[in-house]
Coordinates of C-alpha atoms in Angstrom, one line a residue:
Chain M
M1 CA 65.6 6.8 2.4
N2 CA 69.7 7.4 2.9
P3 CA 70.8 10.8 1.7
V4 CA 74.4 9.9 0.9
K5 CA 72.4 6.7 -1.7
L6 CA 69.6 9.1 -3.1
G7 CA 72.7 11.6 -3.8
W8 CA 74.5 9.2 -5.3
M9 CA 71.9 8.0 -7.4
H10 CA 71.1 11.7 -8.7
L11 CA 75.0 12.1 -9.1
R12 CA 74.5 8.9 -11.2
I13 CA 71.9 10.3 -13.3
S14 CA 73.0 13.5 -13.5
A15 CA 76.3 12.5 -14.6
L16 CA 75.3 10.2 -17.5
N17 CA 73.0 13.1 -18.7
E18 CA 76.2 15.4 -18.8
L19 CA 78.5 13.0 -20.6
Q20 CA 76.0 13.1 -23.5
Y21 CA 77.5 16.9 -24.0
R22 CA 81.2 16.3 -24.8
A23 CA 82.2 19.7 -25.5
N24 CA 81.3 20.7 -22.1
F25 CA 84.5 18.9 -20.5
F26 CA 86.7 20.9 -23.5
L27 CA 85.3 24.3 -22.4
A28 CA 85.3 24.1 -18.5
A29 CA 88.5 22.8 -19.1
F30 CA 89.6 25.7 -21.1
N31 CA 88.0 28.4 -18.4
A32 CA 89.4 26.3 -15.3
L33 CA 93.4 26.7 -17.2
L34 CA 92.2 30.3 -18.1
A35 CA 91.2 31.4 -14.8
L36 CA 94.1 29.6 -13.2
A37 CA 97.1 30.7 -15.8
T38 CA 95.2 34.8 -14.5
G39 CA 95.3 34.4 -11.3
L40 CA 98.9 33.0 -11.7
I41 CA 99.9 36.3 -13.2
V42 CA 98.3 38.1 -11.0
I43 CA 100.6 36.6 -8.1
G44 CA 103.6 36.5 -9.8
L45 CA 103.0 40.3 -10.3
V46 CA 102.8 40.9 -6.9
Y47 CA 105.5 39.2 -5.3
S48 CA 107.4 40.7 -7.9
H49 CA 107.2 43.6 -5.6
T50 CA 107.1 42.3 -2.8
E51 CA 108.5 39.4 -0.2
S52 CA 104.9 39.4 1.5
L53 CA 101.5 40.6 1.8
N54 CA 100.1 41.5 4.5
G55 CA 102.1 39.0 6.2
W56 CA 101.2 36.0 3.7
S57 CA 104.0 34.5 1.3
Q58 CA 103.8 33.4 -2.0
P59 CA 103.5 29.8 -1.1
E60 CA 100.9 30.1 0.7
L61 CA 99.0 32.7 -1.2
L62 CA 99.2 29.8 -4.4
I63 CA 97.7 27.9 -1.7
V64 CA 95.1 30.3 -1.0
M65 CA 94.0 30.5 -4.6
G66 CA 94.1 27.0 -5.2
V67 CA 91.5 26.6 -2.8
H68 CA 89.9 29.2 -4.5
V69 CA 89.8 27.5 -7.1
F70 CA 88.4 24.1 -5.6
I71 CA 85.4 25.5 -4.0
G72 CA 84.7 27.7 -6.8
G73 CA 84.7 23.9 -9.0
L74 CA 82.4 22.8 -5.9
I75 CA 80.1 25.3 -6.4
R76 CA 80.2 25.1 -9.8
A77 CA 79.9 21.5 -10.4
F78 CA 77.2 20.7 -7.2
V79 CA 75.7 23.8 -5.9
E80 CA 74.5 25.9 -8.4
P81 CA 73.3 23.7 -11.1
N82 CA 70.8 23.1 -8.4
M83 CA 70.3 26.4 -7.2
Y84 CA 69.1 27.0 -10.7
Q85 CA 66.8 24.1 -11.3
L86 CA 65.3 25.2 -8.4
M87 CA 64.8 28.7 -9.1
Q88 CA 63.9 27.6 -12.5
D89 CA 61.1 25.1 -11.3
I90 CA 59.9 27.8 -8.8
E91 CA 59.2 30.2 -11.6
E92 CA 57.6 27.0 -13.7
G93 CA 55.6 25.3 -11.1
T94 CA 57.4 22.4 -12.0
L95 CA 58.6 21.9 -8.1
D96 CA 54.9 20.1 -7.5
Y97 CA 56.6 16.9 -8.6
T98 CA 60.1 17.1 -6.3
L99 CA 57.7 17.9 -2.9
T100 CA 55.3 15.5 -3.7
R101 CA 58.2 12.6 -3.1
P102 CA 58.2 10.8 0.2
A103 CA 62.1 11.9 0.6
D104 CA 63.5 15.6 2.2
A105 CA 62.7 18.1 -0.3
Q106 CA 65.9 20.3 1.0
L107 CA 67.5 17.1 0.5
L108 CA 66.2 16.6 -3.2
V109 CA 66.6 19.7 -4.1
S110 CA 70.5 19.7 -3.6
V111 CA 70.9 16.9 -5.2
R112 CA 69.5 16.5 -8.3
A113 CA 71.7 18.3 -10.9
T114 CA 75.4 18.2 -11.3
S115 CA 77.3 20.0 -13.4
I116 CA 80.3 17.2 -13.5
W117 CA 82.8 18.8 -15.8
Q118 CA 83.1 21.5 -13.4
T119 CA 84.7 18.9 -11.0
V120 CA 88.1 19.7 -13.5
D121 CA 88.3 22.7 -11.5
L122 CA 88.6 20.4 -8.2
A123 CA 91.7 18.7 -9.7
I124 CA 93.2 21.9 -11.0
G125 CA 92.5 23.1 -7.4
L126 CA 94.4 20.6 -5.4
I127 CA 97.4 20.8 -7.6
V128 CA 98.1 24.1 -6.9
V129 CA 97.1 23.5 -3.4
A130 CA 99.7 21.0 -3.6
I131 CA 102.8 23.3 -5.4
G132 CA 101.7 25.5 -2.8
V133 CA 102.1 23.3 -0.3
V134 CA 105.8 21.7 -1.5
Q135 CA 107.3 25.7 -1.8
L136 CA 106.0 26.2 2.1
Q137 CA 109.5 26.3 4.4
T138 CA 107.7 24.9 7.0
A139 CA 106.9 21.0 7.6
T140 CA 103.1 20.2 7.0
T141 CA 101.7 17.4 9.4
V142 CA 99.0 15.0 9.7
A143 CA 96.9 17.6 12.0
H144 CA 97.7 20.4 9.3
V145 CA 95.8 17.9 6.4
T146 CA 93.0 17.1 8.5
A147 CA 92.1 20.4 9.7
F148 CA 92.6 21.2 6.5
I149 CA 90.1 18.9 5.2
L150 CA 87.8 19.7 8.3
T151 CA 87.7 23.2 7.4
I152 CA 86.9 22.5 3.8
L153 CA 84.3 20.2 4.8
L154 CA 82.9 23.1 7.1
G155 CA 83.6 25.9 4.5
V156 CA 81.5 24.1 1.8
V157 CA 78.4 23.1 4.4
I158 CA 78.2 27.0 5.0
I159 CA 78.9 28.3 1.4
Y160 CA 75.9 25.6 0.5
C161 CA 73.7 26.8 3.3
V162 CA 74.4 30.6 2.1
W163 CA 73.9 29.9 -1.8
L164 CA 70.6 28.0 -0.7
M165 CA 69.2 31.2 1.5
I166 CA 69.8 33.1 -1.5
T167 CA 67.5 31.3 -3.8
T168 CA 64.9 29.8 -1.0
A169 CA 64.2 33.8 -1.4
A170 CA 63.0 33.1 -5.1
F171 CA 59.1 32.1 -3.1
K172 CA 58.9 35.2 -2.2
L173 CA 60.4 36.9 -5.4
I174 CA 60.3 34.6 -7.9
R175 CA 63.3 36.2 -9.8
V176 CA 66.4 35.7 -8.3
D177 CA 69.0 35.2 -11.2
N178 CA 71.0 38.7 -10.2
M179 CA 71.3 37.9 -6.7
V180 CA 72.6 34.3 -7.5
Q181 CA 75.5 36.2 -10.0
M182 CA 76.2 38.7 -7.8
L183 CA 77.6 36.0 -5.0
Q184 CA 79.4 34.8 -7.9
G185 CA 81.0 38.3 -8.3
I186 CA 81.7 38.8 -4.4
Y187 CA 83.3 34.9 -4.9
Q188 CA 86.0 36.5 -7.1
A189 CA 87.2 38.4 -3.4
G190 CA 87.9 35.1 -2.2
R191 CA 90.8 35.1 -4.5
W192 CA 93.1 36.8 -1.7
P193 CA 93.0 36.3 2.1
V194 CA 90.3 38.1 3.8
S195 CA 93.0 39.8 6.2
I196 CA 94.1 41.8 3.2
Y197 CA 91.1 43.4 3.4
P198 CA 89.8 46.3 5.7
L199 CA 88.0 45.5 8.7
W200 CA 84.8 46.0 7.5
L201 CA 84.8 44.6 4.5
R202 CA 86.6 41.6 6.6
G203 CA 83.5 41.0 8.9
G204 CA 81.3 41.0 5.5
L205 CA 83.2 38.4 4.0
T206 CA 83.7 36.4 7.8
F207 CA 79.9 36.4 8.7
I208 CA 77.9 38.3 5.3
I209 CA 78.8 36.1 2.7
P210 CA 81.0 33.7 4.7
L211 CA 83.9 33.3 1.9
A212 CA 86.5 33.4 5.3
F213 CA 85.2 30.3 6.5
A214 CA 85.4 28.7 3.3
I215 CA 88.5 29.8 1.6
T216 CA 91.0 31.4 3.8
V217 CA 90.7 29.5 7.1
P218 CA 91.1 26.2 5.4
A219 CA 94.0 27.9 3.8
E220 CA 95.2 29.1 7.2
A221 CA 94.9 25.2 7.9
L222 CA 98.0 24.2 5.7
A223 CA 100.1 27.6 6.0
D224 CA 99.9 26.7 9.8
R225 CA 98.0 29.8 10.4
L226 CA 95.6 28.5 12.6
A227 CA 94.4 28.8 15.8
G228 CA 92.1 25.9 17.5
S229 CA 89.3 28.8 18.8
T230 CA 89.1 29.8 14.9
I231 CA 88.1 26.0 14.1
A232 CA 85.8 26.1 17.1
L233 CA 84.5 29.1 15.9
A234 CA 84.0 27.9 12.4
V235 CA 81.9 25.0 13.4
A236 CA 79.7 27.0 15.6
F237 CA 79.3 29.1 12.8
S238 CA 78.8 26.3 10.3
A239 CA 75.7 24.7 12.8
V240 CA 74.0 28.0 13.2
V241 CA 73.9 29.0 9.5
M242 CA 72.5 25.0 8.7
L243 CA 69.8 25.9 11.4
V244 CA 69.3 29.4 10.1
T245 CA 68.6 28.1 6.5
R246 CA 66.7 24.9 7.2
L247 CA 64.1 27.1 8.9
I248 CA 64.3 29.3 6.0
W249 CA 63.6 26.4 3.3
R250 CA 60.8 25.9 5.7
W251 CA 59.2 29.7 5.5
G252 CA 59.7 29.1 2.0
L253 CA 57.8 26.1 1.3
A254 CA 55.1 27.9 3.5
N255 CA 55.0 30.2 1.1
Y256 CA 55.2 28.3 -2.3
S257 CA 52.1 28.6 -4.4
G258 CA 53.5 27.0 -7.5
A259 CA 52.3 28.4 -10.8
S260 CA 49.1 28.1 -11.9
A261 CA 48.6 25.3 -14.1
Chain L
M1 CA 32.7 1.8 8.8
E2 CA 36.1 2.6 7.6
R3 CA 37.2 6.0 7.2
P4 CA 37.0 7.0 3.7
P5 CA 40.8 7.5 2.1
V6 CA 40.2 11.3 1.2
V7 CA 37.8 13.8 3.7
V8 CA 37.6 17.5 2.7
E9 CA 36.1 19.6 4.8
E10 CA 34.9 23.5 4.2
L11 CA 38.6 23.6 2.4
T12 CA 40.0 27.1 1.5
K13 CA 43.0 28.5 -0.5
I14 CA 43.5 32.5 -1.0
F15 CA 46.1 33.4 -3.2
K16 CA 47.2 37.0 -3.0
V17 CA 48.0 38.5 -6.1
P18 CA 49.9 41.4 -7.4
V19 CA 47.4 43.6 -9.3
R20 CA 48.1 46.4 -12.1
E21 CA 47.1 48.3 -14.9
A22 CA 48.5 47.6 -18.2
G23 CA 51.7 50.1 -19.7
L24 CA 54.7 51.3 -18.7
R25 CA 53.7 53.8 -16.2
E26 CA 51.2 51.1 -14.3
S27 CA 54.9 49.0 -13.8
V28 CA 56.5 52.0 -12.5
K29 CA 54.5 52.5 -10.0
S30 CA 53.9 49.1 -8.8
L31 CA 57.3 48.7 -8.3
F32 CA 56.8 51.2 -5.2
K33 CA 53.2 50.8 -4.6
R34 CA 51.8 47.4 -5.1
E35 CA 48.5 46.7 -4.4
H36 CA 47.3 43.2 -4.3
K37 CA 43.4 41.0 -4.9
M38 CA 41.7 38.6 -3.0
V39 CA 41.3 35.9 -5.2
H40 CA 39.1 33.0 -3.6
A41 CA 40.5 30.3 -5.6
V42 CA 38.8 27.4 -3.8
A43 CA 36.4 28.6 -0.7
G44 CA 35.3 25.9 1.5
I45 CA 34.3 23.2 -0.3
S46 CA 33.9 19.8 1.8
F47 CA 33.5 16.2 0.1
E48 CA 34.7 12.7 0.3
V49 CA 36.2 10.0 -2.1
G50 CA 35.4 6.4 -0.6
A51 CA 38.2 3.6 -1.5
G52 CA 38.3 2.6 -4.4
E53 CA 36.0 5.2 -6.3
I54 CA 36.8 7.4 -9.0
V55 CA 35.6 10.7 -9.2
G56 CA 35.3 13.4 -11.8
F57 CA 36.0 17.0 -10.8
L58 CA 34.7 18.9 -13.3
G59 CA 34.7 22.9 -13.3
P60 CA 35.9 25.4 -15.9
N61 CA 39.7 26.2 -16.3
G62 CA 39.9 28.5 -12.9
A63 CA 37.1 27.4 -10.4
G64 CA 39.9 25.8 -8.0
K65 CA 40.3 22.3 -9.4
T66 CA 43.8 22.1 -9.8
T67 CA 44.3 24.4 -6.4
T68 CA 42.1 21.6 -4.4
L69 CA 44.4 18.7 -6.1
K70 CA 47.3 20.3 -5.1
M71 CA 46.1 20.7 -1.7
L72 CA 45.5 17.5 -1.4
S73 CA 48.6 16.2 -2.5
G74 CA 50.4 18.2 0.1
L75 CA 51.8 21.2 -2.1
L76 CA 50.1 23.9 -1.0
H77 CA 48.7 24.7 2.3
A78 CA 44.7 25.7 2.8
E79 CA 44.2 28.6 4.3
S80 CA 41.3 26.9 6.8
G81 CA 39.3 23.9 6.7
K82 CA 40.3 20.3 6.9
A83 CA 41.6 17.9 4.6
D84 CA 42.3 13.9 5.6
V85 CA 44.3 11.8 2.8
L86 CA 44.7 8.3 4.3
G87 CA 44.6 9.7 8.0
H88 CA 47.1 12.4 7.0
T89 CA 46.8 15.9 6.7
P90 CA 48.5 16.3 3.0
W91 CA 50.0 19.4 3.7
Q92 CA 52.2 18.0 6.8
R93 CA 53.6 16.2 3.6
S94 CA 54.5 12.8 6.3
K95 CA 56.4 10.5 4.0
E96 CA 54.0 8.1 5.0
L97 CA 51.7 9.8 3.1
L98 CA 53.1 10.9 -0.1
S99 CA 54.6 7.6 -0.5
Q100 CA 50.8 6.7 -1.0
I101 CA 50.0 9.3 -3.1
T102 CA 50.5 10.4 -6.6
L103 CA 50.1 13.6 -8.6
V104 CA 49.9 13.7 -12.6
L105 CA 49.7 16.8 -14.1
G106 CA 49.1 16.4 -17.7
Q107 CA 50.8 19.8 -18.6
R108 CA 53.8 19.4 -16.7
Q109 CA 56.9 16.5 -17.6
N110 CA 58.0 15.3 -14.7
L111 CA 60.7 12.5 -15.6
A112 CA 64.3 13.6 -16.8
W113 CA 64.4 14.8 -19.8
D114 CA 67.5 13.5 -21.7
L115 CA 67.1 9.9 -20.5
P116 CA 65.3 7.0 -21.2
A117 CA 62.5 6.9 -19.0
L118 CA 63.9 3.4 -17.6
D119 CA 66.3 4.9 -15.5
S120 CA 63.5 7.7 -13.8
F121 CA 61.5 5.2 -12.7
D122 CA 64.8 3.1 -11.0
L123 CA 65.4 6.5 -10.0
N124 CA 61.7 6.5 -8.3
K125 CA 62.6 2.5 -7.1
A126 CA 64.9 4.5 -4.9
I127 CA 62.9 7.1 -3.7
Y128 CA 59.8 5.1 -2.9
Q129 CA 62.0 2.3 -1.6
I130 CA 59.9 0.1 -3.9
P131 CA 60.7 -3.2 -2.7
T132 CA 62.3 -4.8 -5.8
A133 CA 59.5 -7.6 -6.4
D134 CA 56.8 -5.4 -6.4
F135 CA 58.2 -2.8 -8.8
E136 CA 59.5 -4.8 -11.2
R137 CA 55.8 -6.6 -11.2
R138 CA 54.3 -3.4 -11.5
R139 CA 56.6 -2.2 -14.3
D140 CA 56.7 -4.7 -16.4
R141 CA 52.6 -5.1 -16.5
F142 CA 52.4 -1.2 -17.1
V143 CA 55.1 -1.7 -19.9
E144 CA 52.9 -4.3 -21.3
I145 CA 49.0 -2.9 -20.9
L146 CA 50.3 0.7 -22.2
D147 CA 52.6 -1.0 -24.6
I148 CA 55.4 1.3 -24.4
G149 CA 58.5 -1.4 -24.5
D150 CA 60.1 0.1 -27.4
I151 CA 59.4 3.5 -26.2
V152 CA 61.2 3.3 -22.4
T153 CA 64.7 3.2 -23.5
K154 CA 64.5 6.5 -26.0
P155 CA 65.4 9.3 -24.5
V156 CA 62.4 10.6 -23.4
R157 CA 63.1 14.3 -25.0
N158 CA 62.8 12.2 -28.2
L159 CA 59.4 10.7 -27.6
S160 CA 56.0 11.9 -29.1
L161 CA 53.7 13.8 -26.7
G162 CA 51.3 10.9 -26.3
E163 CA 54.0 8.7 -25.9
R164 CA 55.3 10.8 -22.9
M165 CA 52.6 10.8 -20.9
K166 CA 52.0 7.1 -21.3
V167 CA 55.6 6.9 -19.5
E168 CA 55.0 10.1 -17.1
I169 CA 51.8 7.6 -15.7
C170 CA 53.4 4.9 -15.7
A171 CA 56.6 6.6 -13.6
A172 CA 53.7 7.9 -11.2
L173 CA 52.4 5.1 -10.6
L174 CA 55.2 2.5 -10.2
H175 CA 55.3 2.4 -6.1
G176 CA 51.5 1.5 -5.9
P177 CA 49.6 4.8 -4.7
K178 CA 46.5 4.2 -3.1
V179 CA 45.1 7.2 -3.8
L180 CA 45.6 9.4 -7.7
F181 CA 44.9 12.8 -8.0
L182 CA 45.2 12.6 -12.0
D183 CA 45.0 16.5 -13.4
E184 CA 44.8 16.6 -16.8
P185 CA 46.1 13.3 -17.9
T186 CA 44.8 13.4 -21.3
I187 CA 45.6 16.8 -22.1
G188 CA 46.5 17.3 -26.1
L189 CA 46.4 13.4 -26.8
D190 CA 44.7 12.0 -30.0
V191 CA 41.4 10.1 -29.4
T192 CA 43.1 7.1 -29.3
M193 CA 45.9 7.4 -26.9
Q194 CA 43.4 9.0 -24.4
R195 CA 41.6 6.1 -24.5
R196 CA 44.0 4.2 -24.1
L197 CA 45.2 6.1 -20.8
R198 CA 41.9 5.6 -19.5
E199 CA 41.5 1.9 -20.1
F200 CA 44.8 2.1 -17.8
V201 CA 43.4 4.0 -15.1
L202 CA 40.6 1.6 -15.1
D203 CA 42.7 -1.6 -14.8
Y204 CA 44.7 0.1 -12.5
N205 CA 42.0 1.0 -9.8
A206 CA 40.8 -2.0 -10.4
V207 CA 43.4 -4.4 -9.5
E208 CA 44.9 -2.0 -6.9
H209 CA 41.7 -1.2 -5.4
A210 CA 42.9 2.6 -5.5
S211 CA 40.6 6.0 -5.4
V212 CA 41.0 8.4 -8.1
L213 CA 40.0 12.3 -8.4
L214 CA 40.6 13.2 -11.6
T215 CA 40.0 16.5 -13.5
S216 CA 39.9 16.7 -17.4
H217 CA 38.0 19.0 -19.8
Y218 CA 37.6 16.1 -22.2
M219 CA 33.8 14.9 -21.0
A220 CA 34.6 11.3 -22.8
D221 CA 36.9 10.8 -20.2
I222 CA 34.6 11.9 -16.9
T223 CA 31.6 9.4 -18.7
A224 CA 34.3 6.4 -19.2
L225 CA 35.5 6.6 -15.8
A226 CA 34.1 8.3 -13.2
E227 CA 30.1 7.2 -11.9
R228 CA 30.3 10.5 -9.6
V229 CA 31.4 13.7 -9.8
I230 CA 32.0 16.8 -8.1
V231 CA 30.9 20.4 -10.3
I232 CA 33.0 23.1 -9.0
H233 CA 32.9 26.6 -10.0
H234 CA 34.1 30.0 -8.2
G235 CA 35.3 27.8 -5.8
K236 CA 32.5 25.7 -4.7
I237 CA 30.8 23.5 -5.0
L238 CA 28.1 23.1 -7.5
Y239 CA 26.9 19.6 -7.6
D240 CA 28.2 15.9 -6.2
G241 CA 26.9 12.8 -7.2
G242 CA 25.8 10.7 -9.9
L243 CA 26.4 11.6 -13.3
K244 CA 23.5 10.5 -15.3
V245 CA 21.7 12.6 -12.0
L246 CA 23.7 15.6 -12.8
A247 CA 22.2 15.3 -16.6
E248 CA 18.5 15.1 -15.0
E249 CA 18.9 18.1 -12.8
F250 CA 20.7 20.5 -15.0
G251 CA 19.6 18.9 -18.3
G252 CA 16.4 20.8 -18.4
E253 CA 15.3 19.9 -21.7
K254 CA 15.4 16.7 -24.0
T255 CA 15.8 16.1 -27.5
I256 CA 13.2 14.7 -29.3
T257 CA 13.5 13.5 -33.2
V258 CA 11.2 12.0 -35.3
H259 CA 11.2 10.8 -39.2
A260 CA 8.3 10.9 -40.3
E261 CA 6.7 10.8 -44.3
A262 CA 6.3 14.2 -44.3
V263 CA 7.1 17.6 -41.8
P264 CA 4.9 20.5 -41.6
A265 CA 7.4 23.6 -42.9
A266 CA 5.2 25.9 -39.5
H267 CA 5.1 24.2 -36.8
D268 CA 5.1 25.1 -32.5
Y269 CA 6.2 21.9 -30.7
G270 CA 9.8 23.5 -29.3
G271 CA 13.4 24.9 -30.4
V272 CA 14.1 23.5 -33.9
I273 CA 17.5 21.7 -33.8
E274 CA 18.1 20.8 -37.6
Q275 CA 14.9 20.3 -39.4
T276 CA 14.2 18.4 -43.4
A277 CA 11.4 17.7 -44.8
V278 CA 11.5 14.7 -43.9
K279 CA 13.6 14.6 -40.5
L280 CA 12.6 17.2 -37.2
S281 CA 14.4 17.6 -33.9
I282 CA 13.8 19.8 -31.6
R283 CA 14.4 20.8 -27.7
V284 CA 11.7 20.3 -25.4
P285 CA 11.4 21.2 -21.5
R286 CA 11.2 17.6 -19.6
S287 CA 7.6 18.4 -18.3
D288 CA 6.8 18.6 -22.0
V289 CA 7.5 16.1 -23.6
A290 CA 4.9 13.5 -23.4
S291 CA 2.5 15.9 -24.9
T292 CA 4.7 17.0 -27.4
T293 CA 5.5 13.2 -28.3
A294 CA 1.7 12.7 -28.4
R295 CA 1.7 15.4 -30.4
L296 CA 3.5 14.7 -32.7
L297 CA 2.2 10.8 -33.1
N298 CA -0.8 12.9 -34.2
D299 CA -0.4 15.6 -36.4
M300 CA 2.7 13.3 -38.5
N301 CA 3.4 9.6 -40.3
V302 CA 5.9 9.2 -38.3
L303 CA 8.3 6.4 -39.0
D304 CA 10.4 6.6 -36.3
L305 CA 10.9 8.5 -33.0
S306 CA 13.5 8.9 -30.1
I307 CA 14.0 10.7 -27.1
E308 CA 17.3 12.0 -25.5
D309 CA 19.0 13.6 -22.9
P310 CA 21.1 16.4 -24.0
P311 CA 24.9 15.8 -24.2
I312 CA 26.8 15.8 -21.4
E313 CA 28.8 18.8 -23.1
E314 CA 25.6 20.9 -23.1
V315 CA 24.6 19.6 -19.5
I316 CA 27.9 20.7 -18.3
E317 CA 28.2 24.2 -20.2
R318 CA 24.7 24.9 -18.4
V319 CA 26.0 24.4 -15.2
F320 CA 29.1 26.5 -15.7
A321 CA 26.7 29.2 -16.7
T322 CA 24.8 29.5 -13.2
P323 CA 26.2 33.1 -12.1
K324 CA 28.5 33.4 -9.4
D325 CA 26.6 34.6 -6.8
E326 CA 24.3 31.7 -7.1
A327 CA 27.2 29.3 -6.9

């Protein structure tokens, strides 16, 4: 069936589910504002000592931070809930039912769960990005915004794939909570543009846990720092990551033994 | 002749399971060097299930029943052998096949926990792309037969086990599957609820002419639903045939009960099940039934006499007592 429709049906169901737990909204909003305040204070401190951080001005860094919050919100709202559910289903054997559905199993496990309240981060992230853009000295054109949207989409795809690949290891290892927590830790590194890190770490953050494509590249698009070749690289890279993820997913399914009755 | 909906040939499934002794030392050792054991969960079984047929799948825990059902519904890949369900190899998981079968696991729940079952029904409608008319017809009929009109609007978490099983099985059949794999659908339910579910399955089977492969530890399920049973033990098929014939083949003894004016305290008629001053129940080999009955009639002033097959539970127990190397 149409993936968009399927995703929408599930989104609707899990939203209905989540709406029963209103307190979660206040919790998510409080968390998001706290994280934002800490981030702003740190940026403020850094720029009270210097004009630019490895070539990045304060408004540019605000954009990076906004994208970081935005993508983080997407991960927490749509990616992580599904990955935790998948992990739990593999451990408890409840994936059985999902696999008997006449729809693509990878699609099904990727759209089942949503933490709808985490979308508060999306709003906050976009506001921070907007403030950064307004403070920029240069004019922002339609081309910049288009490149931003395109690279954000590619970034989301790449992040989703990486998370799914790691979770798929649960087919073999059963418990992978630690790895997912590690991903959350590494994600914090995306708060800063990858170009400020030493070369070895930059490589890791670009191609192993590709935060560069998910966060720095979209921010670069808005800050007029993006080369066309980087977009091409992002497209090619996400295509490769999607293909590899698909293969790993298939391998995982073939290894699924289910928990015994 | 039309090909049966389910055809299984020499199907085998081997699980690799880590083994270690108990204790901390062994746990630490297994971190570095893990030992595995190969478990033949299903060891080359062959059978068929005809269109509209209900087959009981019997076996003790760990016999390979659930593993077989999971292979036939596409969850597990077989090690070797062939399976054909409605013309498809199940573990290729073609959408065409998956939309025509269903798997119900009595011990697992399928519906969204926090939502009324009706929402999950709608989701199934979308996933299985059930035409609205069919969906509504089946839904309304199921709701009526199972008497779940009040239940489907409550969040699933608020339902009792029996109520939940009713909505589970309803959800599992909304797409009108042609082949049903039911794994202990009545487990944990009270007697009335078990009967309700059995009647529901029978009705569905009659209306939709669907094939059913059913496992249950409750013999009442099997006797009420299945005329044919497949007995599986240690991953191999011990018996495949009529339930009645099974009783004859494995129930080597019959029970003779007499009511008489006076039952002798000491006698050698056979193994005593129950004895009072006026009643005697004994177990005798099938071949001795006629001669023993004659002796009883001759020796006592018999008021009433009955000869019965042993209860099916007892028969099954005898079958399962078969040692592994004979299986």
